[in-house]
């Protein structure tokens, strides 16, 4: 398959998924959490991220439409893809059970080596500091509650 063809396929899949997720954020059930200590509409930040997602997907679509047709080597590693899907699926299930911070840290520490990052110090630093920064931003800056661990309810 040609690179432009792959870009078109990925762009259309990402635009479809992002559009459905953005549509989901307009559901009225998310407005029911207003007044429960949440500083803003809980759908606001996901809508900002999904807007960026859709913008980047549109750029990928344009690249697929207007880039020269070059061959892509068949480098798809199905084992790595299956492992990534499994890890993300486990993360999705675990986040409500062990909390955002622990689940996200485990996700980052597992996913980065799986995707090819092998240097232990950067993997450890980013794998722990990035989820911590995201958690802090949501909970203390944006005042948006995230799932908590049953072991650390005070945080």
PDB file of C-alpha atoms in Angstrom, residues 5-140:
ATOM      1  CA  UNK A   5      -3.345   5.550   1.015  1.00  0.00           C
ATOM      2  CA  UNK A   6      -2.400   4.739   4.602  1.00  0.00           C
ATOM      3  CA  UNK A   7      -2.654   8.412   5.552  1.00  0.00           C
ATOM      4  CA  UNK A   8      -6.153   8.561   4.075  1.00  0.00           C
ATOM      5  CA  UNK A   9      -7.257   5.411   5.893  1.00  0.00           C
ATOM      6  CA  UNK A  10      -5.842   6.581   9.237  1.00  0.00           C
ATOM      7  CA  UNK A  11      -7.206  10.102   8.783  1.00  0.00           C
ATOM      8  CA  UNK A  12     -10.711   8.884   8.011  1.00  0.00           C
ATOM      9  CA  UNK A  13     -10.645   6.463  10.959  1.00  0.00           C
ATOM     10  CA  UNK A  14      -9.359   9.181  13.308  1.00  0.00           C
ATOM     11  CA  UNK A  15     -11.870  11.741  12.026  1.00  0.00           C
ATOM     12  CA  UNK A  16     -14.705   9.256  12.497  1.00  0.00           C
ATOM     13  CA  UNK A  17     -13.627   8.233  16.005  1.00  0.00           C
ATOM     14  CA  UNK A  18     -12.905  11.820  17.047  1.00  0.00           C
ATOM     15  CA  UNK A  19     -16.232  13.022  15.673  1.00  0.00           C
ATOM     16  CA  UNK A  20     -18.140  10.322  17.549  1.00  0.00           C
ATOM     17  CA  UNK A  21     -16.282  11.108  20.773  1.00  0.00           C
ATOM     18  CA  UNK A  22     -16.910  14.823  20.354  1.00  0.00           C
ATOM     19  CA  UNK A  23     -20.603  14.117  19.769  1.00  0.00           C
ATOM     20  CA  UNK A  24     -20.622  11.969  22.946  1.00  0.00           C
ATOM     21  CA  UNK A  25     -19.363  14.921  25.001  1.00  0.00           C
ATOM     22  CA  UNK A  26     -22.517  16.859  24.134  1.00  0.00           C
ATOM     23  CA  UNK A  27     -24.686  14.377  26.057  1.00  0.00           C
ATOM     24  CA  UNK A  28     -26.660  16.081  28.837  1.00  0.00           C
ATOM     25  CA  UNK A  29     -25.683  13.496  31.458  1.00  0.00           C
ATOM     26  CA  UNK A  30     -22.273  15.184  31.788  1.00  0.00           C
ATOM     27  CA  UNK A  31     -23.945  18.433  32.814  1.00  0.00           C
ATOM     28  CA  UNK A  32     -25.386  16.663  35.891  1.00  0.00           C
ATOM     29  CA  UNK A  33     -22.033  16.912  37.666  1.00  0.00           C
ATOM     30  CA  UNK A  34     -22.158  20.710  37.757  1.00  0.00           C
ATOM     31  CA  UNK A  35     -22.276  21.987  41.331  1.00  0.00           C
ATOM     32  CA  UNK A  36     -20.439  18.960  42.714  1.00  0.00           C
ATOM     33  CA  UNK A  37     -17.152  20.768  43.272  1.00  0.00           C
ATOM     34  CA  UNK A  38     -16.335  20.889  39.573  1.00  0.00           C
ATOM     35  CA  UNK A  39     -15.130  24.332  38.491  1.00  0.00           C
ATOM     36  CA  UNK A  40     -16.269  24.036  34.881  1.00  0.00           C
ATOM     37  CA  UNK A  41     -18.297  21.839  32.592  1.00  0.00           C
ATOM     38  CA  UNK A  42     -16.645  18.396  32.745  1.00  0.00           C
ATOM     39  CA  UNK A  43     -16.861  18.067  28.961  1.00  0.00           C
ATOM     40  CA  UNK A  44     -14.881  21.264  28.308  1.00  0.00           C
ATOM     41  CA  UNK A  45     -11.336  19.891  28.458  1.00  0.00           C
ATOM     42  CA  UNK A  46     -12.144  16.706  26.490  1.00  0.00           C
ATOM     43  CA  UNK A  47     -13.764  18.901  23.834  1.00  0.00           C
ATOM     44  CA  UNK A  48     -10.581  20.988  23.609  1.00  0.00           C
ATOM     45  CA  UNK A  49      -8.476  17.829  23.192  1.00  0.00           C
ATOM     46  CA  UNK A  50     -10.902  16.375  20.654  1.00  0.00           C
ATOM     47  CA  UNK A  51     -10.814  19.636  18.714  1.00  0.00           C
ATOM     48  CA  UNK A  52      -7.030  19.296  18.483  1.00  0.00           C
ATOM     49  CA  UNK A  53      -7.472  15.613  17.537  1.00  0.00           C
ATOM     50  CA  UNK A  54      -9.828  16.522  14.691  1.00  0.00           C
ATOM     51  CA  UNK A  55      -7.546  19.324  13.498  1.00  0.00           C
ATOM     52  CA  UNK A  56      -4.529  17.013  13.347  1.00  0.00           C
ATOM     53  CA  UNK A  57      -6.631  14.345  11.628  1.00  0.00           C
ATOM     54  CA  UNK A  58      -7.687  16.900   9.001  1.00  0.00           C
ATOM     55  CA  UNK A  59      -4.007  17.730   8.397  1.00  0.00           C
ATOM     56  CA  UNK A  60      -3.285  14.021   7.972  1.00  0.00           C
ATOM     57  CA  UNK A  61      -6.184  13.790   5.517  1.00  0.00           C
ATOM     58  CA  UNK A  62      -4.795  16.695   3.480  1.00  0.00           C
ATOM     59  CA  UNK A  63      -1.350  15.101   3.513  1.00  0.00           C
ATOM     60  CA  UNK A  64      -2.877  11.883   2.194  1.00  0.00           C
ATOM     61  CA  UNK A  65      -4.733  13.714  -0.546  1.00  0.00           C
ATOM     62  CA  UNK A  66      -1.871  15.908  -1.739  1.00  0.00           C
ATOM     63  CA  UNK A  67       1.359  14.038  -0.987  1.00  0.00           C
ATOM     64  CA  UNK A  68       3.292  12.169  -3.667  1.00  0.00           C
ATOM     65  CA  UNK A  69       2.597   8.468  -3.907  1.00  0.00           C
ATOM     66  CA  UNK A  70       5.528   6.674  -2.293  1.00  0.00           C
ATOM     67  CA  UNK A  71       5.762   3.025  -1.341  1.00  0.00           C
ATOM     68  CA  UNK A  72       5.669   2.019   2.302  1.00  0.00           C
ATOM     69  CA  UNK A  73       7.535  -1.090   3.426  1.00  0.00           C
ATOM     70  CA  UNK A  74       5.273  -3.702   5.027  1.00  0.00           C
ATOM     71  CA  UNK A  75       6.520  -3.065   8.564  1.00  0.00           C
ATOM     72  CA  UNK A  76       3.298  -3.638  10.457  1.00  0.00           C
ATOM     73  CA  UNK A  77       4.079  -5.757  13.468  1.00  0.00           C
ATOM     74  CA  UNK A  78       0.838  -7.427  14.480  1.00  0.00           C
ATOM     75  CA  UNK A  79       2.258  -8.656  17.795  1.00  0.00           C
ATOM     76  CA  UNK A  80       3.181  -5.140  18.865  1.00  0.00           C
ATOM     77  CA  UNK A  81      -0.208  -3.846  17.725  1.00  0.00           C
ATOM     78  CA  UNK A  82      -2.057  -6.582  19.638  1.00  0.00           C
ATOM     79  CA  UNK A  83       0.033  -5.944  22.766  1.00  0.00           C
ATOM     80  CA  UNK A  84      -0.674  -2.192  22.546  1.00  0.00           C
ATOM     81  CA  UNK A  85      -4.417  -2.808  22.199  1.00  0.00           C
ATOM     82  CA  UNK A  86      -4.292  -5.226  25.162  1.00  0.00           C
ATOM     83  CA  UNK A  87      -2.371  -2.778  27.370  1.00  0.00           C
ATOM     84  CA  UNK A  88      -4.727   0.104  26.569  1.00  0.00           C
ATOM     85  CA  UNK A  89      -7.755  -2.163  27.149  1.00  0.00           C
ATOM     86  CA  UNK A  90      -6.384  -3.208  30.547  1.00  0.00           C
ATOM     87  CA  UNK A  91      -5.754   0.450  31.377  1.00  0.00           C
ATOM     88  CA  UNK A  92      -9.337   1.325  30.493  1.00  0.00           C
ATOM     89  CA  UNK A  93     -10.628  -1.416  32.782  1.00  0.00           C
ATOM     90  CA  UNK A  94      -8.167  -0.662  35.598  1.00  0.00           C
ATOM     91  CA  UNK A  95      -8.594   3.107  35.778  1.00  0.00           C
ATOM     92  CA  UNK A  96     -11.836   2.899  37.761  1.00  0.00           C
ATOM     93  CA  UNK A  97     -10.476   0.090  39.949  1.00  0.00           C
ATOM     94  CA  UNK A  98      -7.016   1.401  40.908  1.00  0.00           C
ATOM     95  CA  UNK A  99      -7.437   5.083  40.061  1.00  0.00           C
ATOM     96  CA  UNK A 100      -6.146   7.408  37.372  1.00  0.00           C
ATOM     97  CA  UNK A 101      -2.692   8.084  38.785  1.00  0.00           C
ATOM     98  CA  UNK A 102      -1.615   4.478  39.365  1.00  0.00           C
ATOM     99  CA  UNK A 103      -3.223   3.170  36.153  1.00  0.00           C
ATOM    100  CA  UNK A 104      -1.748   5.962  34.018  1.00  0.00           C
ATOM    101  CA  UNK A 105       1.710   5.486  35.500  1.00  0.00           C
ATOM    102  CA  UNK A 106       1.554   1.757  34.772  1.00  0.00           C
ATOM    103  CA  UNK A 107       0.280   2.507  31.254  1.00  0.00           C
ATOM    104  CA  UNK A 108       3.150   4.888  30.486  1.00  0.00           C
ATOM    105  CA  UNK A 109       5.797   2.599  31.978  1.00  0.00           C
ATOM    106  CA  UNK A 110       4.453  -0.337  29.937  1.00  0.00           C
ATOM    107  CA  UNK A 111       3.581   1.392  26.691  1.00  0.00           C
ATOM    108  CA  UNK A 112       6.801   3.352  26.142  1.00  0.00           C
ATOM    109  CA  UNK A 113       9.091   0.281  25.952  1.00  0.00           C
ATOM    110  CA  UNK A 114       6.448  -1.499  23.898  1.00  0.00           C
ATOM    111  CA  UNK A 115       6.570   1.350  21.372  1.00  0.00           C
ATOM    112  CA  UNK A 116      10.347   1.238  21.133  1.00  0.00           C
ATOM    113  CA  UNK A 117      11.696   3.549  23.849  1.00  0.00           C
ATOM    114  CA  UNK A 118      14.426   1.496  25.519  1.00  0.00           C
ATOM    115  CA  UNK A 119      16.489   3.931  27.627  1.00  0.00           C
ATOM    116  CA  UNK A 120      15.452   3.239  31.241  1.00  0.00           C
ATOM    117  CA  UNK A 121      16.022   6.689  32.737  1.00  0.00           C
ATOM    118  CA  UNK A 122      13.812   8.647  30.268  1.00  0.00           C
ATOM    119  CA  UNK A 123      11.146   5.923  30.387  1.00  0.00           C
ATOM    120  CA  UNK A 124      11.110   6.024  34.193  1.00  0.00           C
ATOM    121  CA  UNK A 125      11.165   9.822  34.358  1.00  0.00           C
ATOM    122  CA  UNK A 126       8.457  10.433  31.754  1.00  0.00           C
ATOM    123  CA  UNK A 127       6.435   7.403  32.832  1.00  0.00           C
ATOM    124  CA  UNK A 128       6.108   8.758  36.360  1.00  0.00           C
ATOM    125  CA  UNK A 129       6.245  12.539  35.931  1.00  0.00           C
ATOM    126  CA  UNK A 130       3.822  12.874  32.999  1.00  0.00           C
ATOM    127  CA  UNK A 131       0.873  11.091  34.692  1.00  0.00           C
ATOM    128  CA  UNK A 132       1.627  13.006  37.893  1.00  0.00           C
ATOM    129  CA  UNK A 133       1.547  16.335  36.024  1.00  0.00           C
ATOM    130  CA  UNK A 134      -1.708  15.432  34.241  1.00  0.00           C
ATOM    131  CA  UNK A 135      -3.304  14.310  37.519  1.00  0.00           C
ATOM    132  CA  UNK A 136      -2.204  17.488  39.316  1.00  0.00           C
ATOM    133  CA  UNK A 137      -3.472  19.694  36.474  1.00  0.00           C
ATOM    134  CA  UNK A 138      -6.897  18.068  36.435  1.00  0.00           C
ATOM    135  CA  UNK A 139      -7.439  17.753  40.178  1.00  0.00           C
ATOM    136  CA  UNK A 140      -5.889  20.966  41.511  1.00  0.00           C
TER     137      UNK A 140
END
